């Protein structure tokens, strides 16, 4: 959403158009996540912070009811931990708590060691769009152990709606039904394609897992991250699942918070 920094908004006009769309759709806070590391190692933390603050001023001047927070979509790469500790690589909301992790699109890389190292530094990994990773599409059984070990999962709204193909749609729906999704994100790139809209995907999430899970993944948990507060880890099971276990309640496979 930051103008001209990566493959997202091309200019300020596009950024403001996206801000208006998001606000009209009911969003009130956005953590901008330009790519960092990998091919975007030139995107430095201080520059992202400055650009986010500048965009917030433009949004305020345009009277759009939307708050912008800095963050990064961090490609897993050498030097990532050092960058996070120095502040050059950004956590979500810049609170030093939650790291949005991006795998290479074409393959899966074992994450257990990285997740453990993040934990040693008081940080929690949030895996970005796992439903679009080819390795995980081929081996979805890898997802549950990651969640059970404390990794949080963020699914793209467009995946639930079929934007990225039927395979990603099926995997994202299965993940929701298995309690393996903690966040639903727009992953917005422009006002024309991959727009900053969540409402339709929220309704689909509600159909798949119930209102409690839909509210948690679209509202409650993102708000916690934006405020630098812990998010419950483990599987998130909604009314349909927990009813079979004796009641309507939000049930976590683990009661730890990250």
Tab-separated table of C-alpha atoms in Angstrom:
chain	number	residue	atom	x	y	z
A	1	UNK	CA	0.000	0.000	0.000
A	2	UNK	CA	2.986	2.315	0.425
A	3	UNK	CA	3.496	4.112	-2.889
A	4	UNK	CA	6.404	3.112	-5.090
A	5	UNK	CA	8.233	0.846	-2.659
A	6	UNK	CA	7.647	-2.610	-4.156
A	7	UNK	CA	5.044	-4.427	-6.285
A	8	UNK	CA	2.138	-2.657	-4.576
A	9	UNK	CA	0.684	0.827	-5.079
A	10	UNK	CA	2.475	2.663	-7.874
A	11	UNK	CA	1.881	6.198	-6.592
A	12	UNK	CA	0.137	8.251	-3.909
A	13	UNK	CA	-3.119	8.390	-5.868
A	14	UNK	CA	-3.264	4.594	-5.883
A	15	UNK	CA	-2.477	4.468	-2.161
A	16	UNK	CA	-5.271	6.913	-1.336
A	17	UNK	CA	-7.711	5.011	-3.554
A	18	UNK	CA	-6.835	1.841	-1.659
A	19	UNK	CA	-7.269	3.634	1.662
A	20	UNK	CA	-10.745	4.806	0.656
A	21	UNK	CA	-11.708	1.286	-0.439
A	22	UNK	CA	-10.487	-0.249	2.801
A	23	UNK	CA	-12.298	2.310	4.953
A	24	UNK	CA	-15.527	1.897	2.978
A	25	UNK	CA	-15.257	-1.880	3.470
A	26	UNK	CA	-15.073	-1.456	7.242
A	27	UNK	CA	-11.324	-1.571	7.885
A	28	UNK	CA	-10.025	0.965	10.405
A	29	UNK	CA	-6.357	-0.015	10.769
A	30	UNK	CA	-3.876	-1.387	8.227
A	31	UNK	CA	-0.398	-2.690	8.925
A	32	UNK	CA	1.456	-2.029	5.685
A	33	UNK	CA	3.790	-4.895	4.826
A	34	UNK	CA	6.136	-4.078	1.945
A	35	UNK	CA	8.516	-6.874	1.031
A	36	UNK	CA	11.778	-7.085	2.926
A	37	UNK	CA	14.830	-9.320	2.516
A	38	UNK	CA	15.424	-11.447	-0.565
A	39	UNK	CA	14.994	-9.351	-3.710
A	40	UNK	CA	13.792	-6.447	-1.550
A	41	UNK	CA	16.742	-6.232	0.843
A	42	UNK	CA	16.978	-2.544	-0.103
A	43	UNK	CA	13.715	-1.837	1.742
A	44	UNK	CA	15.077	-0.686	5.088
A	45	UNK	CA	13.191	-0.279	8.321
A	46	UNK	CA	13.657	3.469	8.741
A	47	UNK	CA	12.497	4.135	5.179
A	48	UNK	CA	9.342	2.061	5.701
A	49	UNK	CA	8.618	3.870	8.959
A	50	UNK	CA	9.032	7.257	7.279
A	51	UNK	CA	6.872	6.280	4.308
A	52	UNK	CA	4.140	4.939	6.582
A	53	UNK	CA	4.111	8.179	8.579
A	54	UNK	CA	3.998	10.246	5.376
A	55	UNK	CA	1.102	8.188	4.018
A	56	UNK	CA	-0.763	8.617	7.299
A	57	UNK	CA	-0.499	12.399	6.925
A	58	UNK	CA	-1.930	12.209	3.404
A	59	UNK	CA	-4.752	9.936	4.577
A	60	UNK	CA	-5.574	12.312	7.423
A	61	UNK	CA	-5.528	15.279	5.032
A	62	UNK	CA	-7.965	13.424	2.771
A	63	UNK	CA	-10.243	12.817	5.783
A	64	UNK	CA	-10.135	9.036	5.386
A	65	UNK	CA	-10.860	7.213	8.685
A	66	UNK	CA	-7.912	4.829	8.514
A	67	UNK	CA	-4.793	4.304	10.631
A	68	UNK	CA	-1.526	3.089	9.110
A	69	UNK	CA	1.134	1.122	10.984
A	70	UNK	CA	4.533	0.022	9.638
A	71	UNK	CA	5.503	-3.591	9.097
A	72	UNK	CA	7.140	-5.915	6.608
A	73	UNK	CA	6.519	-9.120	4.683
A	74	UNK	CA	9.872	-10.712	5.410
A	75	UNK	CA	11.347	-13.236	2.988
A	76	UNK	CA	13.123	-15.931	4.961
A	77	UNK	CA	16.787	-15.280	4.271
A	78	UNK	CA	20.227	-15.085	5.853
A	79	UNK	CA	20.605	-12.139	8.199
A	80	UNK	CA	16.905	-11.899	9.021
A	81	UNK	CA	17.324	-12.340	12.776
A	82	UNK	CA	20.095	-9.745	12.910
A	83	UNK	CA	17.921	-7.339	10.923
A	84	UNK	CA	14.991	-7.853	13.267
A	85	UNK	CA	17.130	-7.261	16.340
A	86	UNK	CA	18.589	-4.065	14.878
A	87	UNK	CA	15.183	-2.758	13.771
A	88	UNK	CA	16.169	-2.733	10.111
A	89	UNK	CA	13.706	-5.546	9.426
A	90	UNK	CA	10.242	-4.764	10.750
A	91	UNK	CA	7.814	-6.726	12.855
A	92	UNK	CA	4.076	-6.208	12.424
A	93	UNK	CA	3.131	-2.833	13.849
A	94	UNK	CA	6.820	-2.311	14.724
A	95	UNK	CA	6.301	-3.673	18.239
A	96	UNK	CA	9.032	-6.313	18.123
A	97	UNK	CA	6.537	-9.132	18.709
A	98	UNK	CA	5.162	-10.711	15.515
A	99	UNK	CA	7.168	-11.385	12.348
A	100	UNK	CA	5.362	-11.919	9.042
A	101	UNK	CA	7.366	-14.660	7.326
A	102	UNK	CA	7.306	-15.276	3.589
A	103	UNK	CA	8.478	-18.575	2.125
A	104	UNK	CA	9.743	-18.895	-1.439
A	105	UNK	CA	6.607	-19.439	-3.519
A	106	UNK	CA	7.873	-22.551	-5.258
A	107	UNK	CA	9.095	-24.602	-2.280
A	108	UNK	CA	8.754	-25.191	1.451
A	109	UNK	CA	11.636	-24.649	3.854
A	110	UNK	CA	11.685	-26.262	7.321
A	111	UNK	CA	10.761	-23.570	9.832
A	112	UNK	CA	11.223	-25.232	13.204
A	113	UNK	CA	14.716	-23.862	13.823
A	114	UNK	CA	13.786	-20.336	12.760
A	115	UNK	CA	10.631	-20.329	14.879
A	116	UNK	CA	12.635	-21.478	17.903
A	117	UNK	CA	15.214	-18.746	17.354
A	118	UNK	CA	12.493	-16.102	17.058
A	119	UNK	CA	10.973	-17.377	20.292
A	120	UNK	CA	14.325	-17.018	22.075
A	121	UNK	CA	14.207	-13.334	21.161
A	122	UNK	CA	10.605	-12.875	22.311
A	123	UNK	CA	9.115	-12.954	18.815
A	124	UNK	CA	6.492	-15.144	17.142
A	125	UNK	CA	6.425	-16.152	13.494
A	126	UNK	CA	3.315	-15.502	11.400
A	127	UNK	CA	3.447	-17.473	8.160
A	128	UNK	CA	2.224	-15.395	5.219
A	129	UNK	CA	-0.161	-17.007	2.673
A	130	UNK	CA	0.846	-20.653	3.314
A	131	UNK	CA	-2.076	-21.745	1.130
A	132	UNK	CA	-0.236	-20.396	-1.922
A	133	UNK	CA	3.094	-22.120	-1.269
A	134	UNK	CA	3.672	-24.988	-3.706
A	135	UNK	CA	5.413	-27.165	-1.156
A	136	UNK	CA	2.545	-26.837	1.317
A	137	UNK	CA	-0.034	-27.358	-1.420
A	138	UNK	CA	1.662	-30.687	-2.084
A	139	UNK	CA	2.189	-31.557	1.596
A	140	UNK	CA	-0.537	-29.883	3.690
A	141	UNK	CA	0.181	-32.292	6.537
A	142	UNK	CA	3.141	-30.036	7.405
A	143	UNK	CA	0.820	-27.236	8.538
A	144	UNK	CA	-0.720	-28.679	11.708
A	145	UNK	CA	2.622	-29.443	13.425
A	146	UNK	CA	3.728	-25.864	12.756
A	147	UNK	CA	0.590	-24.468	14.381
A	148	UNK	CA	0.842	-26.917	17.267
A	149	UNK	CA	4.414	-25.721	17.869
A	150	UNK	CA	3.285	-22.083	18.136
A	151	UNK	CA	3.465	-20.699	14.596
A	152	UNK	CA	0.596	-18.398	13.628
A	153	UNK	CA	-0.959	-18.580	10.151
A	154	UNK	CA	-2.204	-15.748	7.931
A	155	UNK	CA	-4.388	-16.634	4.937
A	156	UNK	CA	-5.117	-14.229	2.087
A	157	UNK	CA	-8.756	-13.184	1.698
A	158	UNK	CA	-8.559	-13.703	-2.055
A	159	UNK	CA	-7.579	-17.341	-1.551
A	160	UNK	CA	-10.886	-18.048	0.172
A	161	UNK	CA	-12.692	-16.431	-2.753
A	162	UNK	CA	-10.812	-18.401	-5.431
A	163	UNK	CA	-8.689	-15.517	-6.719
A	164	UNK	CA	-5.511	-17.606	-6.666
A	165	UNK	CA	-7.018	-20.767	-8.110
A	166	UNK	CA	-8.993	-23.739	-6.893
A	167	UNK	CA	-6.056	-25.491	-5.203
A	168	UNK	CA	-5.279	-22.516	-2.944
A	169	UNK	CA	-8.985	-22.060	-2.283
A	170	UNK	CA	-9.399	-25.686	-1.204
A	171	UNK	CA	-6.337	-25.559	1.030
A	172	UNK	CA	-7.377	-22.288	2.678
A	173	UNK	CA	-10.872	-23.650	3.345
A	174	UNK	CA	-9.422	-26.839	4.800
A	175	UNK	CA	-7.081	-24.821	7.009
A	176	UNK	CA	-9.994	-22.782	8.344
A	177	UNK	CA	-12.006	-25.907	9.083
A	178	UNK	CA	-9.035	-27.501	10.863
A	179	UNK	CA	-8.470	-24.442	13.058
A	180	UNK	CA	-5.152	-23.619	11.396
A	181	UNK	CA	-5.849	-19.960	10.529
A	182	UNK	CA	-5.280	-17.047	12.922
A	183	UNK	CA	-5.462	-14.054	10.565
A	184	UNK	CA	-7.313	-13.159	7.378
A	185	UNK	CA	-5.427	-10.501	5.399
A	186	UNK	CA	-6.207	-8.541	2.256
A	187	UNK	CA	-2.627	-8.757	0.882
A	188	UNK	CA	-3.686	-5.734	-1.155
A	189	UNK	CA	-1.491	-4.558	-4.024
A	190	UNK	CA	-3.566	-2.020	-5.983
A	191	UNK	CA	-7.010	-0.390	-6.274
A	192	UNK	CA	-7.747	-2.426	-9.420
A	193	UNK	CA	-6.453	-5.930	-8.682
A	194	UNK	CA	-5.908	-7.564	-5.297
A	195	UNK	CA	-7.849	-4.778	-3.641
A	196	UNK	CA	-7.904	-4.034	0.124
A	197	UNK	CA	-11.253	-5.721	0.742
A	198	UNK	CA	-12.101	-8.213	3.483
A	199	UNK	CA	-15.864	-8.236	3.954
A	200	UNK	CA	-16.750	-10.988	1.457
A	201	UNK	CA	-13.980	-13.223	2.768
A	202	UNK	CA	-15.131	-12.516	6.333
A	203	UNK	CA	-18.591	-13.777	5.419
A	204	UNK	CA	-17.068	-16.885	3.836
A	205	UNK	CA	-14.986	-17.449	6.964
A	206	UNK	CA	-18.186	-17.202	8.990
A	207	UNK	CA	-19.823	-19.858	6.787
A	208	UNK	CA	-16.857	-22.195	7.162
A	209	UNK	CA	-16.083	-21.849	10.863
A	210	UNK	CA	-18.701	-19.713	12.591
A	211	UNK	CA	-18.909	-16.142	13.803
A	212	UNK	CA	-16.385	-16.540	16.648
A	213	UNK	CA	-13.580	-17.636	14.341
A	214	UNK	CA	-14.513	-15.009	11.741
A	215	UNK	CA	-14.350	-12.243	14.345
A	216	UNK	CA	-11.105	-13.579	15.806
A	217	UNK	CA	-9.272	-13.840	12.483
A	218	UNK	CA	-10.589	-10.621	10.948
A	219	UNK	CA	-10.873	-8.339	13.980
A	220	UNK	CA	-9.733	-9.519	17.400
A	221	UNK	CA	-6.377	-11.096	16.617
A	222	UNK	CA	-5.272	-8.439	14.086
A	223	UNK	CA	-6.163	-5.756	16.638
A	224	UNK	CA	-3.979	-7.501	19.207
A	225	UNK	CA	-1.033	-7.581	16.826
A	226	UNK	CA	-1.550	-3.918	15.890
A	227	UNK	CA	-1.421	-3.034	19.591
A	228	UNK	CA	1.595	-5.234	20.323
A	229	UNK	CA	-0.457	-7.597	22.485
A	230	UNK	CA	-0.164	-11.406	22.608
A	231	UNK	CA	-2.283	-13.645	20.389
A	232	UNK	CA	-3.389	-17.118	21.541
A	233	UNK	CA	-1.397	-19.811	19.786
A	234	UNK	CA	-2.510	-23.262	18.726
A	235	UNK	CA	-5.589	-24.321	16.800
A	236	UNK	CA	-8.588	-22.027	16.670
A	237	UNK	CA	-11.817	-24.004	16.619
A	238	UNK	CA	-15.177	-22.279	16.332
A	239	UNK	CA	-18.718	-23.119	17.241
A	240	UNK	CA	-19.207	-26.029	14.848
A	241	UNK	CA	-16.085	-27.832	16.065
A	242	UNK	CA	-16.398	-27.044	19.752
A	243	UNK	CA	-20.110	-27.948	19.834
A	244	UNK	CA	-19.083	-31.520	19.157
A	245	UNK	CA	-16.839	-31.286	22.211
A	246	UNK	CA	-19.591	-30.162	24.549
A	247	UNK	CA	-20.382	-26.499	24.053
A	248	UNK	CA	-20.244	-23.298	22.037
A	249	UNK	CA	-16.904	-21.812	22.871
A	250	UNK	CA	-13.623	-20.783	21.337
A	251	UNK	CA	-11.290	-23.685	21.853
A	252	UNK	CA	-7.528	-23.510	21.440
A	253	UNK	CA	-5.299	-26.503	21.039
A	254	UNK	CA	-2.832	-24.531	23.143
A	255	UNK	CA	-3.577	-21.773	25.610
A	256	UNK	CA	-0.217	-20.096	25.220
A	257	UNK	CA	-0.127	-16.577	23.859
A	258	UNK	CA	2.372	-15.097	21.440
